[in-house]
């Protein structure tokens, strides 16, 4: 299996689960998985990660994860 397919699985997992994760779960799980996609995924996978971050920032129940998401977005966009 190619690494590209592994990152496809990760981004798909994030797209399916992160929107229903609690604030603590986003804070604990999203960034380690998201960092893998951001640094080693394809351009399309990074764009999907950006879209997911934007969707997560629209949630008003993510008080702890908001600052990290706001810092993470420019990092992803710069890649």
mmCIF file with all atom_site columns, N, CA and C in Angstrom:
data_model
loop_
_atom_site.group_PDB
_atom_site.id
_atom_site.type_symbol
_atom_site.label_atom_id
_atom_site.label_alt_id
_atom_site.label_comp_id
_atom_site.label_asym_id
_atom_site.label_entity_id
_atom_site.label_seq_id
_atom_site.pdbx_PDB_ins_code
_atom_site.Cartn_x
_atom_site.Cartn_y
_atom_site.Cartn_z
_atom_site.occupancy
_atom_site.B_iso_or_equiv
_atom_site.pdbx_formal_charge
_atom_site.auth_seq_id
_atom_site.auth_comp_id
_atom_site.auth_asym_id
_atom_site.auth_atom_id
_atom_site.pdbx_PDB_model_num
ATOM 1   N N  . UNK A 1 1  ? 0.839   -1.179 0.000  1.00 0.00 ? 1  UNK A N  1
ATOM 2   C CA . UNK A 1 1  ? 0.000   0.000  0.000  1.00 0.00 ? 1  UNK A CA 1
ATOM 3   C C  . UNK A 1 1  ? 0.884   1.242  0.000  1.00 0.00 ? 1  UNK A C  1
ATOM 4   N N  . UNK A 1 2  ? 0.551   2.195  -0.833 1.00 0.00 ? 2  UNK A N  1
ATOM 5   C CA . UNK A 1 2  ? 1.350   3.414  -0.885 1.00 0.00 ? 2  UNK A CA 1
ATOM 6   C C  . UNK A 1 2  ? 0.992   4.326  0.272  1.00 0.00 ? 2  UNK A C  1
ATOM 7   N N  . UNK A 1 3  ? 1.943   5.182  0.642  1.00 0.00 ? 3  UNK A N  1
ATOM 8   C CA . UNK A 1 3  ? 1.685   6.142  1.708  1.00 0.00 ? 3  UNK A CA 1
ATOM 9   C C  . UNK A 1 3  ? 0.558   7.085  1.343  1.00 0.00 ? 3  UNK A C  1
ATOM 10  N N  . UNK A 1 4  ? 0.442   7.428  0.059  1.00 0.00 ? 4  UNK A N  1
ATOM 11  C CA . UNK A 1 4  ? -0.633  8.323  -0.367 1.00 0.00 ? 4  UNK A CA 1
ATOM 12  C C  . UNK A 1 4  ? -1.990  7.753  0.029  1.00 0.00 ? 4  UNK A C  1
ATOM 13  N N  . UNK A 1 5  ? -2.146  6.458  -0.112 1.00 0.00 ? 5  UNK A N  1
ATOM 14  C CA . UNK A 1 5  ? -3.405  5.826  0.270  1.00 0.00 ? 5  UNK A CA 1
ATOM 15  C C  . UNK A 1 5  ? -3.599  5.866  1.780  1.00 0.00 ? 5  UNK A C  1
ATOM 16  N N  . UNK A 1 6  ? -2.544  5.749  2.552  1.00 0.00 ? 6  UNK A N  1
ATOM 17  C CA . UNK A 1 6  ? -2.650  5.864  3.998  1.00 0.00 ? 6  UNK A CA 1
ATOM 18  C C  . UNK A 1 6  ? -3.167  7.245  4.379  1.00 0.00 ? 6  UNK A C  1
ATOM 19  N N  . UNK A 1 7  ? -2.653  8.294  3.743  1.00 0.00 ? 7  UNK A N  1
ATOM 20  C CA . UNK A 1 7  ? -3.094  9.653  4.058  1.00 0.00 ? 7  UNK A CA 1
ATOM 21  C C  . UNK A 1 7  ? -4.510  9.888  3.571  1.00 0.00 ? 7  UNK A C  1
ATOM 22  N N  . UNK A 1 8  ? -4.915  9.203  2.525  1.00 0.00 ? 8  UNK A N  1
ATOM 23  C CA . UNK A 1 8  ? -6.298  9.266  2.070  1.00 0.00 ? 8  UNK A CA 1
ATOM 24  C C  . UNK A 1 8  ? -7.224  8.681  3.141  1.00 0.00 ? 8  UNK A C  1
ATOM 25  N N  . UNK A 1 9  ? -6.805  7.597  3.737  1.00 0.00 ? 9  UNK A N  1
ATOM 26  C CA . UNK A 1 9  ? -7.596  7.004  4.815  1.00 0.00 ? 9  UNK A CA 1
ATOM 27  C C  . UNK A 1 9  ? -7.678  7.945  6.014  1.00 0.00 ? 9  UNK A C  1
ATOM 28  N N  . UNK A 1 10 ? -6.572  8.598  6.320  1.00 0.00 ? 10 UNK A N  1
ATOM 29  C CA . UNK A 1 10 ? -6.543  9.508  7.468  1.00 0.00 ? 10 UNK A CA 1
ATOM 30  C C  . UNK A 1 10 ? -7.471  10.692 7.222  1.00 0.00 ? 10 UNK A C  1
ATOM 31  N N  . UNK A 1 11 ? -7.375  11.337 6.064  1.00 0.00 ? 11 UNK A N  1
ATOM 32  C CA . UNK A 1 11 ? -8.209  12.514 5.806  1.00 0.00 ? 11 UNK A CA 1
ATOM 33  C C  . UNK A 1 11 ? -9.679  12.114 5.755  1.00 0.00 ? 11 UNK A C  1
ATOM 34  N N  . UNK A 1 12 ? -9.982  10.960 5.204  1.00 0.00 ? 12 UNK A N  1
ATOM 35  C CA . UNK A 1 12 ? -11.368 10.484 5.168  1.00 0.00 ? 12 UNK A CA 1
ATOM 36  C C  . UNK A 1 12 ? -11.880 10.231 6.584  1.00 0.00 ? 12 UNK A C  1
ATOM 37  N N  . UNK A 1 13 ? -11.047 9.629  7.406  1.00 0.00 ? 13 UNK A N  1
ATOM 38  C CA . UNK A 1 13 ? -11.401 9.412  8.805  1.00 0.00 ? 13 UNK A CA 1
ATOM 39  C C  . UNK A 1 13 ? -11.679 10.740 9.501  1.00 0.00 ? 13 UNK A C  1
ATOM 40  N N  . UNK A 1 14 ? -10.800 11.709 9.299  1.00 0.00 ? 14 UNK A N  1
ATOM 41  C CA . UNK A 1 14 ? -11.001 13.016 9.915  1.00 0.00 ? 14 UNK A CA 1
ATOM 42  C C  . UNK A 1 14 ? -12.280 13.677 9.429  1.00 0.00 ? 14 UNK A C  1
ATOM 43  N N  . UNK A 1 15 ? -12.535 13.601 8.138  1.00 0.00 ? 15 UNK A N  1
ATOM 44  C CA . UNK A 1 15 ? -13.748 14.212 7.584  1.00 0.00 ? 15 UNK A CA 1
ATOM 45  C C  . UNK A 1 15 ? -15.015 13.583 8.177  1.00 0.00 ? 15 UNK A C  1
ATOM 46  N N  . UNK A 1 16 ? -14.952 12.295 8.468  1.00 0.00 ? 16 UNK A N  1
ATOM 47  C CA . UNK A 1 16 ? -16.116 11.597 9.002  1.00 0.00 ? 16 UNK A CA 1
ATOM 48  C C  . UNK A 1 16 ? -16.286 11.746 10.512 1.00 0.00 ? 16 UNK A C  1
ATOM 49  N N  . UNK A 1 17 ? -15.178 11.800 11.236 1.00 0.00 ? 17 UNK A N  1
ATOM 50  C CA . UNK A 1 17 ? -15.259 11.782 12.697 1.00 0.00 ? 17 UNK A CA 1
ATOM 51  C C  . UNK A 1 17 ? -15.065 13.133 13.373 1.00 0.00 ? 17 UNK A C  1
ATOM 52  N N  . UNK A 1 18 ? -14.166 13.956 12.881 1.00 0.00 ? 18 UNK A N  1
ATOM 53  C CA . UNK A 1 18 ? -13.868 15.223 13.559 1.00 0.00 ? 18 UNK A CA 1
ATOM 54  C C  . UNK A 1 18 ? -15.099 16.107 13.748 1.00 0.00 ? 18 UNK A C  1
ATOM 55  N N  . UNK A 1 19 ? -16.030 16.157 12.779 1.00 0.00 ? 19 UNK A N  1
ATOM 56  C CA . UNK A 1 19 ? -17.208 17.000 12.993 1.00 0.00 ? 19 UNK A CA 1
ATOM 57  C C  . UNK A 1 19 ? -18.088 16.580 14.175 1.00 0.00 ? 19 UNK A C  1
ATOM 58  N N  . UNK A 1 20 ? -17.963 15.357 14.630 1.00 0.00 ? 20 UNK A N  1
ATOM 59  C CA . UNK A 1 20 ? -18.781 14.913 15.768 1.00 0.00 ? 20 UNK A CA 1
ATOM 60  C C  . UNK A 1 20 ? -17.960 14.741 17.051 1.00 0.00 ? 20 UNK A C  1
ATOM 61  N N  . UNK A 1 21 ? -16.666 14.927 16.957 1.00 0.00 ? 21 UNK A N  1
ATOM 62  C CA . UNK A 1 21 ? -15.831 14.839 18.151 1.00 0.00 ? 21 UNK A CA 1
ATOM 63  C C  . UNK A 1 21 ? -16.109 16.004 19.086 1.00 0.00 ? 21 UNK A C  1
ATOM 64  N N  . UNK A 1 22 ? -15.918 15.755 20.357 1.00 0.00 ? 22 UNK A N  1
ATOM 65  C CA . UNK A 1 22 ? -16.019 16.818 21.356 1.00 0.00 ? 22 UNK A CA 1
ATOM 66  C C  . UNK A 1 22 ? -14.812 17.742 21.227 1.00 0.00 ? 22 UNK A C  1
ATOM 67  N N  . UNK A 1 23 ? -14.877 18.840 21.932 1.00 0.00 ? 23 UNK A N  1
ATOM 68  C CA . UNK A 1 23 ? -13.765 19.794 21.951 1.00 0.00 ? 23 UNK A CA 1
ATOM 69  C C  . UNK A 1 23 ? -12.475 19.100 22.375 1.00 0.00 ? 23 UNK A C  1
ATOM 70  N N  . UNK A 1 24 ? -12.540 18.306 23.441 1.00 0.00 ? 24 UNK A N  1
ATOM 71  C CA . UNK A 1 24 ? -11.350 17.601 23.931 1.00 0.00 ? 24 UNK A CA 1
ATOM 72  C C  . UNK A 1 24 ? -10.831 16.604 22.892 1.00 0.00 ? 24 UNK A C  1
ATOM 73  N N  . UNK A 1 25 ? -11.744 15.916 22.216 1.00 0.00 ? 25 UNK A N  1
ATOM 74  C CA . UNK A 1 25 ? -11.328 14.943 21.203 1.00 0.00 ? 25 UNK A CA 1
ATOM 75  C C  . UNK A 1 25 ? -10.666 15.631 20.011 1.00 0.00 ? 25 UNK A C  1
ATOM 76  N N  . UNK A 1 26 ? -11.210 16.753 19.596 1.00 0.00 ? 26 UNK A N  1
ATOM 77  C CA . UNK A 1 26 ? -10.567 17.507 18.508 1.00 0.00 ? 26 UNK A CA 1
ATOM 78  C C  . UNK A 1 26 ? -9.180  17.911 18.960 1.00 0.00 ? 26 UNK A C  1
ATOM 79  N N  . UNK A 1 27 ? -9.089  18.431 20.165 1.00 0.00 ? 27 UNK A N  1
ATOM 80  C CA . UNK A 1 27 ? -7.811  18.884 20.697 1.00 0.00 ? 27 UNK A CA 1
ATOM 81  C C  . UNK A 1 27 ? -6.798  17.744 20.800 1.00 0.00 ? 27 UNK A C  1
ATOM 82  N N  . UNK A 1 28 ? -7.242  16.558 21.175 1.00 0.00 ? 28 UNK A N  1
ATOM 83  C CA . UNK A 1 28 ? -6.329  15.432 21.376 1.00 0.00 ? 28 UNK A CA 1
ATOM 84  C C  . UNK A 1 28 ? -6.001  14.675 20.097 1.00 0.00 ? 28 UNK A C  1
ATOM 85  N N  . UNK A 1 29 ? -6.952  14.530 19.198 1.00 0.00 ? 29 UNK A N  1
ATOM 86  C CA . UNK A 1 29 ? -6.779  13.627 18.057 1.00 0.00 ? 29 UNK A CA 1
ATOM 87  C C  . UNK A 1 29 ? -6.548  14.325 16.723 1.00 0.00 ? 29 UNK A C  1
ATOM 88  N N  . UNK A 1 30 ? -7.216  15.427 16.523 1.00 0.00 ? 30 UNK A N  1
ATOM 89  C CA . UNK A 1 30 ? -7.212  16.047 15.203 1.00 0.00 ? 30 UNK A CA 1
ATOM 90  C C  . UNK A 1 30 ? -5.816  16.474 14.754 1.00 0.00 ? 30 UNK A C  1
ATOM 91  N N  . UNK A 1 31 ? -5.074  17.084 15.641 1.00 0.00 ? 31 UNK A N  1
ATOM 92  C CA . UNK A 1 31 ? -3.825  17.712 15.218 1.00 0.00 ? 31 UNK A CA 1
ATOM 93  C C  . UNK A 1 31 ? -2.725  16.715 14.882 1.00 0.00 ? 31 UNK A C  1
ATOM 94  N N  . UNK A 1 32 ? -2.632  15.628 15.603 1.00 0.00 ? 32 UNK A N  1
ATOM 95  C CA . UNK A 1 32 ? -1.606  14.641 15.255 1.00 0.00 ? 32 UNK A CA 1
ATOM 96  C C  . UNK A 1 32 ? -1.921  13.989 13.915 1.00 0.00 ? 32 UNK A C  1
ATOM 97  N N  . UNK A 1 33 ? -3.176  13.657 13.691 1.00 0.00 ? 33 UNK A N  1
ATOM 98  C CA . UNK A 1 33 ? -3.558  13.072 12.400 1.00 0.00 ? 33 UNK A CA 1
ATOM 99  C C  . UNK A 1 33 ? -3.494  14.122 11.292 1.00 0.00 ? 33 UNK A C  1
ATOM 100 N N  . UNK A 1 34 ? -3.961  15.320 11.595 1.00 0.00 ? 34 UNK A N  1
ATOM 101 C CA . UNK A 1 34 ? -3.935  16.399 10.606 1.00 0.00 ? 34 UNK A CA 1
ATOM 102 C C  . UNK A 1 34 ? -2.521  16.784 10.212 1.00 0.00 ? 34 UNK A C  1
ATOM 103 N N  . UNK A 1 35 ? -1.605  16.753 11.146 1.00 0.00 ? 35 UNK A N  1
ATOM 104 C CA . UNK A 1 35 ? -0.214  17.095 10.845 1.00 0.00 ? 35 UNK A CA 1
ATOM 105 C C  . UNK A 1 35 ? 0.373   16.099 9.854  1.00 0.00 ? 35 UNK A C  1
ATOM 106 N N  . UNK A 1 36 ? 0.028   14.841 9.993  1.00 0.00 ? 36 UNK A N  1
ATOM 107 C CA . UNK A 1 36 ? 0.518   13.824 9.054  1.00 0.00 ? 36 UNK A CA 1
ATOM 108 C C  . UNK A 1 36 ? 0.036   14.134 7.648  1.00 0.00 ? 36 UNK A C  1
ATOM 109 N N  . UNK A 1 37 ? -1.229  14.482 7.504  1.00 0.00 ? 37 UNK A N  1
ATOM 110 C CA . UNK A 1 37 ? -1.777  14.821 6.185  1.00 0.00 ? 37 UNK A CA 1
ATOM 111 C C  . UNK A 1 37 ? -1.145  16.110 5.671  1.00 0.00 ? 37 UNK A C  1
ATOM 112 N N  . UNK A 1 38 ? -0.999  17.099 6.547  1.00 0.00 ? 38 UNK A N  1
ATOM 113 C CA . UNK A 1 38 ? -0.446  18.394 6.131  1.00 0.00 ? 38 UNK A CA 1
ATOM 114 C C  . UNK A 1 38 ? 0.985   18.264 5.625  1.00 0.00 ? 38 UNK A C  1
ATOM 115 N N  . UNK A 1 39 ? 1.767   17.424 6.276  1.00 0.00 ? 39 UNK A N  1
ATOM 116 C CA . UNK A 1 39 ? 3.180   17.343 5.904  1.00 0.00 ? 39 UNK A CA 1
ATOM 117 C C  . UNK A 1 39 ? 3.482   16.327 4.815  1.00 0.00 ? 39 UNK A C  1
ATOM 118 N N  . UNK A 1 40 ? 2.649   15.284 4.704  1.00 0.00 ? 40 UNK A N  1
ATOM 119 C CA . UNK A 1 40 ? 2.992   14.216 3.760  1.00 0.00 ? 40 UNK A CA 1
ATOM 120 C C  . UNK A 1 40 ? 1.891   13.873 2.778  1.00 0.00 ? 40 UNK A C  1
ATOM 121 N N  . UNK A 1 41 ? 0.715   14.482 2.939  1.00 0.00 ? 41 UNK A N  1
ATOM 122 C CA . UNK A 1 41 ? -0.393  14.206 2.038  1.00 0.00 ? 41 UNK A CA 1
ATOM 123 C C  . UNK A 1 41 ? -0.244  14.965 0.725  1.00 0.00 ? 41 UNK A C  1
ATOM 124 N N  . UNK A 1 42 ? -1.159  14.700 -0.178 1.00 0.00 ? 42 UNK A N  1
ATOM 125 C CA . UNK A 1 42 ? -1.164  15.378 -1.473 1.00 0.00 ? 42 UNK A CA 1
ATOM 126 C C  . UNK A 1 42 ? -1.750  16.780 -1.328 1.00 0.00 ? 42 UNK A C  1
ATOM 127 N N  . UNK A 1 43 ? -1.620  17.560 -2.376 1.00 0.00 ? 43 UNK A N  1
ATOM 128 C CA . UNK A 1 43 ? -2.188  18.905 -2.374 1.00 0.00 ? 43 UNK A CA 1
ATOM 129 C C  . UNK A 1 43 ? -3.703  18.838 -2.162 1.00 0.00 ? 43 UNK A C  1
ATOM 130 N N  . UNK A 1 44 ? -4.365  17.898 -2.819 1.00 0.00 ? 44 UNK A N  1
ATOM 131 C CA . UNK A 1 44 ? -5.810  17.726 -2.664 1.00 0.00 ? 44 UNK A CA 1
ATOM 132 C C  . UNK A 1 44 ? -6.164  17.357 -1.223 1.00 0.00 ? 44 UNK A C  1
ATOM 133 N N  . UNK A 1 45 ? -5.397  16.483 -0.621 1.00 0.00 ? 45 UNK A N  1
ATOM 134 C CA . UNK A 1 45 ? -5.660  16.089 0.763  1.00 0.00 ? 45 UNK A CA 1
ATOM 135 C C  . UNK A 1 45 ? -5.457  17.260 1.712  1.00 0.00 ? 45 UNK A C  1
ATOM 136 N N  . UNK A 1 46 ? -4.448  18.081 1.445  1.00 0.00 ? 46 UNK A N  1
ATOM 137 C CA . UNK A 1 46 ? -4.239  19.285 2.269  1.00 0.00 ? 46 UNK A CA 1
ATOM 138 C C  . UNK A 1 46 ? -5.407  20.248 2.110  1.00 0.00 ? 46 UNK A C  1
ATOM 139 N N  . UNK A 1 47 ? -5.922  20.393 0.897  1.00 0.00 ? 47 UNK A N  1
ATOM 140 C CA . UNK A 1 47 ? -7.059  21.277 0.670  1.00 0.00 ? 47 UNK A CA 1
ATOM 141 C C  . UNK A 1 47 ? -8.290  20.771 1.426  1.00 0.00 ? 47 UNK A C  1
ATOM 142 N N  . UNK A 1 48 ? -8.466  19.481 1.418  1.00 0.00 ? 48 UNK A N  1
ATOM 143 C CA . UNK A 1 48 ? -9.579  18.897 2.178  1.00 0.00 ? 48 UNK A CA 1
ATOM 144 C C  . UNK A 1 48 ? -9.404  19.143 3.678  1.00 0.00 ? 48 UNK A C  1
ATOM 145 N N  . UNK A 1 49 ? -8.177  19.108 4.146  1.00 0.00 ? 49 UNK A N  1
ATOM 146 C CA . UNK A 1 49 ? -7.885  19.395 5.553  1.00 0.00 ? 49 UNK A CA 1
ATOM 147 C C  . UNK A 1 49 ? -8.208  20.850 5.878  1.00 0.00 ? 49 UNK A C  1
ATOM 148 N N  . UNK A 1 50 ? -7.874  21.762 4.967  1.00 0.00 ? 50 UNK A N  1
ATOM 149 C CA . UNK A 1 50 ? -8.198  23.185 5.148  1.00 0.00 ? 50 UNK A CA 1
ATOM 150 C C  . UNK A 1 50 ? -9.712  23.359 5.241  1.00 0.00 ? 50 UNK A C  1
ATOM 151 N N  . UNK A 1 51 ? -10.436 22.725 4.335  1.00 0.00 ? 51 UNK A N  1
ATOM 152 C CA . UNK A 1 51 ? -11.895 22.809 4.341  1.00 0.00 ? 51 UNK A CA 1
ATOM 153 C C  . UNK A 1 51 ? -12.459 22.276 5.653  1.00 0.00 ? 51 UNK A C  1
ATOM 154 N N  . UNK A 1 52 ? -11.894 21.185 6.136  1.00 0.00 ? 52 UNK A N  1
ATOM 155 C CA . UNK A 1 52 ? -12.343 20.610 7.397  1.00 0.00 ? 52 UNK A CA 1
ATOM 156 C C  . UNK A 1 52 ? -12.053 21.561 8.562  1.00 0.00 ? 52 UNK A C  1
ATOM 157 N N  . UNK A 1 53 ? -10.886 22.169 8.579  1.00 0.00 ? 53 UNK A N  1
ATOM 158 C CA . UNK A 1 53 ? -10.560 23.141 9.633  1.00 0.00 ? 53 UNK A CA 1
ATOM 159 C C  . UNK A 1 53 ? -11.565 24.286 9.620  1.00 0.00 ? 53 UNK A C  1
ATOM 160 N N  . UNK A 1 54 ? -11.882 24.789 8.433  1.00 0.00 ? 54 UNK A N  1
ATOM 161 C CA . UNK A 1 54 ? -12.860 25.870 8.319  1.00 0.00 ? 54 UNK A CA 1
ATOM 162 C C  . UNK A 1 54 ? -14.214 25.443 8.893  1.00 0.00 ? 54 UNK A C  1
ATOM 163 N N  . UNK A 1 55 ? -14.631 24.227 8.599  1.00 0.00 ? 55 UNK A N  1
ATOM 164 C CA . UNK A 1 55 ? -15.909 23.718 9.124  1.00 0.00 ? 55 UNK A CA 1
ATOM 165 C C  . UNK A 1 55 ? -15.863 23.596 10.647 1.00 0.00 ? 55 UNK A C  1
ATOM 166 N N  . UNK A 1 56 ? -14.741 23.120 11.158 1.00 0.00 ? 56 UNK A N  1
ATOM 167 C CA . UNK A 1 56 ? -14.615 22.986 12.609 1.00 0.00 ? 56 UNK A CA 1
ATOM 168 C C  . UNK A 1 56 ? -14.651 24.351 13.285 1.00 0.00 ? 56 UNK A C  1
ATOM 169 N N  . UNK A 1 57 ? -14.067 25.352 12.660 1.00 0.00 ? 57 UNK A N  1
ATOM 170 C CA . UNK A 1 57 ? -14.073 26.696 13.237 1.00 0.00 ? 57 UNK A CA 1
ATOM 171 C C  . UNK A 1 57 ? -15.470 27.310 13.273 1.00 0.00 ? 57 UNK A C  1
ATOM 172 N N  . UNK A 1 58 ? -16.379 26.792 12.475 1.00 0.00 ? 58 UNK A N  1
ATOM 173 C CA . UNK A 1 58 ? -17.764 27.271 12.490 1.00 0.00 ? 58 UNK A CA 1
ATOM 174 C C  . UNK A 1 58 ? -18.535 26.746 13.696 1.00 0.00 ? 58 UNK A C  1
ATOM 175 N N  . UNK A 1 59 ? -18.020 25.701 14.318 1.00 0.00 ? 59 UNK A N  1
ATOM 176 C CA . UNK A 1 59 ? -18.690 25.152 15.504 1.00 0.00 ? 59 UNK A CA 1
ATOM 177 C C  . UNK A 1 59 ? -18.481 26.086 16.687 1.00 0.00 ? 59 UNK A C  1
ATOM 178 N N  . UNK A 1 60 ? -19.513 26.299 17.455 1.00 0.00 ? 60 UNK A N  1
ATOM 179 C CA . UNK A 1 60 ? -19.372 27.180 18.610 1.00 0.00 ? 60 UNK A CA 1
ATOM 180 C C  . UNK A 1 60 ? -19.128 26.420 19.910 1.00 0.00 ? 60 UNK A C  1
ATOM 181 N N  . UNK A 1 61 ? -18.916 25.114 19.810 1.00 0.00 ? 61 UNK A N  1
ATOM 182 C CA . UNK A 1 61 ? -18.643 24.322 21.003 1.00 0.00 ? 61 UNK A CA 1
ATOM 183 C C  . UNK A 1 61 ? -17.178 23.898 21.115 1.00 0.00 ? 61 UNK A C  1
ATOM 184 N N  . UNK A 1 62 ? -16.323 24.465 20.302 1.00 0.00 ? 62 UNK A N  1
ATOM 185 C CA . UNK A 1 62 ? -14.902 24.105 20.335 1.00 0.00 ? 62 UNK A CA 1
ATOM 186 C C  . UNK A 1 62 ? -14.074 25.223 20.962 1.00 0.00 ? 62 UNK A C  1
ATOM 187 N N  . UNK A 1 63 ? -14.206 25.413 22.226 1.00 0.00 ? 63 UNK A N  1
ATOM 188 C CA . UNK A 1 63 ? -13.482 26.507 22.873 1.00 0.00 ? 63 UNK A CA 1
ATOM 189 C C  . UNK A 1 63 ? -11.987 26.229 23.004 1.00 0.00 ? 63 UNK A C  1
ATOM 190 N N  . UNK A 1 64 ? -11.616 25.001 23.350 1.00 0.00 ? 64 UNK A N  1
ATOM 191 C CA . UNK A 1 64 ? -10.191 24.695 23.545 1.00 0.00 ? 64 UNK A CA 1
ATOM 192 C C  . UNK A 1 64 ? -9.444  24.535 22.224 1.00 0.00 ? 64 UNK A C  1
ATOM 193 N N  . UNK A 1 65 ? -10.098 24.024 21.218 1.00 0.00 ? 65 UNK A N  1
ATOM 194 C CA . UNK A 1 65 ? -9.430  23.723 19.954 1.00 0.00 ? 65 UNK A CA 1
ATOM 195 C C  . UNK A 1 65 ? -9.334  24.921 19.012 1.00 0.00 ? 65 UNK A C  1
ATOM 196 N N  . UNK A 1 66 ? -10.085 25.976 19.277 1.00 0.00 ? 66 UNK A N  1
ATOM 197 C CA . UNK A 1 66 ? -10.157 27.104 18.344 1.00 0.00 ? 66 UNK A CA 1
ATOM 198 C C  . UNK A 1 66 ? -8.794  27.739 18.083 1.00 0.00 ? 66 UNK A C  1
ATOM 199 N N  . UNK A 1 67 ? -8.052  28.064 19.115 1.00 0.00 ? 67 UNK A N  1
ATOM 200 C CA . UNK A 1 67 ? -6.750  28.713 18.913 1.00 0.00 ? 67 UNK A CA 1
ATOM 201 C C  . UNK A 1 67 ? -5.789  27.823 18.145 1.00 0.00 ? 67 UNK A C  1
ATOM 202 N N  . UNK A 1 68 ? -5.809  26.548 18.457 1.00 0.00 ? 68 UNK A N  1
ATOM 203 C CA . UNK A 1 68 ? -4.933  25.617 17.740 1.00 0.00 ? 68 UNK A CA 1
ATOM 204 C C  . UNK A 1 68 ? -5.343  25.521 16.271 1.00 0.00 ? 68 UNK A C  1
ATOM 205 N N  . UNK A 1 69 ? -6.632  25.471 16.006 1.00 0.00 ? 69 UNK A N  1
ATOM 206 C CA . UNK A 1 69 ? -7.112  25.430 14.619 1.00 0.00 ? 69 UNK A CA 1
ATOM 207 C C  . UNK A 1 69 ? -6.705  26.695 13.864 1.00 0.00 ? 69 UNK A C  1
ATOM 208 N N  . UNK A 1 70 ? -6.834  27.836 14.517 1.00 0.00 ? 70 UNK A N  1
ATOM 209 C CA . UNK A 1 70 ? -6.470  29.109 13.879 1.00 0.00 ? 70 UNK A CA 1
ATOM 210 C C  . UNK A 1 70 ? -4.973  29.177 13.596 1.00 0.00 ? 70 UNK A C  1
ATOM 211 N N  . UNK A 1 71 ? -4.166  28.551 14.411 1.00 0.00 ? 71 UNK A N  1
ATOM 212 C CA . UNK A 1 71 ? -2.722  28.507 14.168 1.00 0.00 ? 71 UNK A CA 1
ATOM 213 C C  . UNK A 1 71 ? -2.362  27.474 13.116 1.00 0.00 ? 71 UNK A C  1
ATOM 214 N N  . UNK A 1 72 ? -3.110  26.403 13.074 1.00 0.00 ? 72 UNK A N  1
ATOM 215 C CA . UNK A 1 72 ? -2.847  25.298 12.162 1.00 0.00 ? 72 UNK A CA 1
ATOM 216 C C  . UNK A 1 72 ? -3.180  25.663 10.717 1.00 0.00 ? 72 UNK A C  1
ATOM 217 N N  . UNK A 1 73 ? -4.242  26.426 10.508 1.00 0.00 ? 73 UNK A N  1
ATOM 218 C CA . UNK A 1 73 ? -4.675  26.774 9.152  1.00 0.00 ? 73 UNK A CA 1
ATOM 219 C C  . UNK A 1 73 ? -3.585  27.472 8.328  1.00 0.00 ? 73 UNK A C  1
ATOM 220 N N  . UNK A 1 74 ? -2.952  28.534 8.822  1.00 0.00 ? 74 UNK A N  1
ATOM 221 C CA . UNK A 1 74 ? -1.896  29.168 8.015  1.00 0.00 ? 74 UNK A CA 1
ATOM 222 C C  . UNK A 1 74 ? -0.736  28.230 7.712  1.00 0.00 ? 74 UNK A C  1
ATOM 223 N N  . UNK A 1 75 ? -0.438  27.333 8.645  1.00 0.00 ? 75 UNK A N  1
ATOM 224 C CA . UNK A 1 75 ? 0.615   26.360 8.435  1.00 0.00 ? 75 UNK A CA 1
ATOM 225 C C  . UNK A 1 75 ? 0.277   25.462 7.239  1.00 0.00 ? 75 UNK A C  1
ATOM 226 N N  . UNK A 1 76 ? -0.944  24.938 7.231  1.00 0.00 ? 76 UNK A N  1
ATOM 227 C CA . UNK A 1 76 ? -1.357  24.066 6.125  1.00 0.00 ? 76 UNK A CA 1
ATOM 228 C C  . UNK A 1 76 ? -1.350  24.836 4.816  1.00 0.00 ? 76 UNK A C  1
ATOM 229 N N  . UNK A 1 77 ? -1.870  26.048 4.847  1.00 0.00 ? 77 UNK A N  1
ATOM 230 C CA . UNK A 1 77 ? -1.983  26.845 3.624  1.00 0.00 ? 77 UNK A CA 1
ATOM 231 C C  . UNK A 1 77 ? -0.611  27.208 3.052  1.00 0.00 ? 77 UNK A C  1
ATOM 232 N N  . UNK A 1 78 ? 0.408   27.245 3.891  1.00 0.00 ? 78 UNK A N  1
ATOM 233 C CA . UNK A 1 78 ? 1.750   27.620 3.429  1.00 0.00 ? 78 UNK A CA 1
ATOM 234 C C  . UNK A 1 78 ? 2.491   26.459 2.758  1.00 0.00 ? 78 UNK A C  1
ATOM 235 N N  . UNK A 1 79 ? 1.931   25.283 2.831  1.00 0.00 ? 79 UNK A N  1
ATOM 236 C CA . UNK A 1 79 ? 2.627   24.106 2.309  1.00 0.00 ? 79 UNK A CA 1
ATOM 237 C C  . UNK A 1 79 ? 2.363   23.915 0.839  1.00 0.00 ? 79 UNK A C  1
#
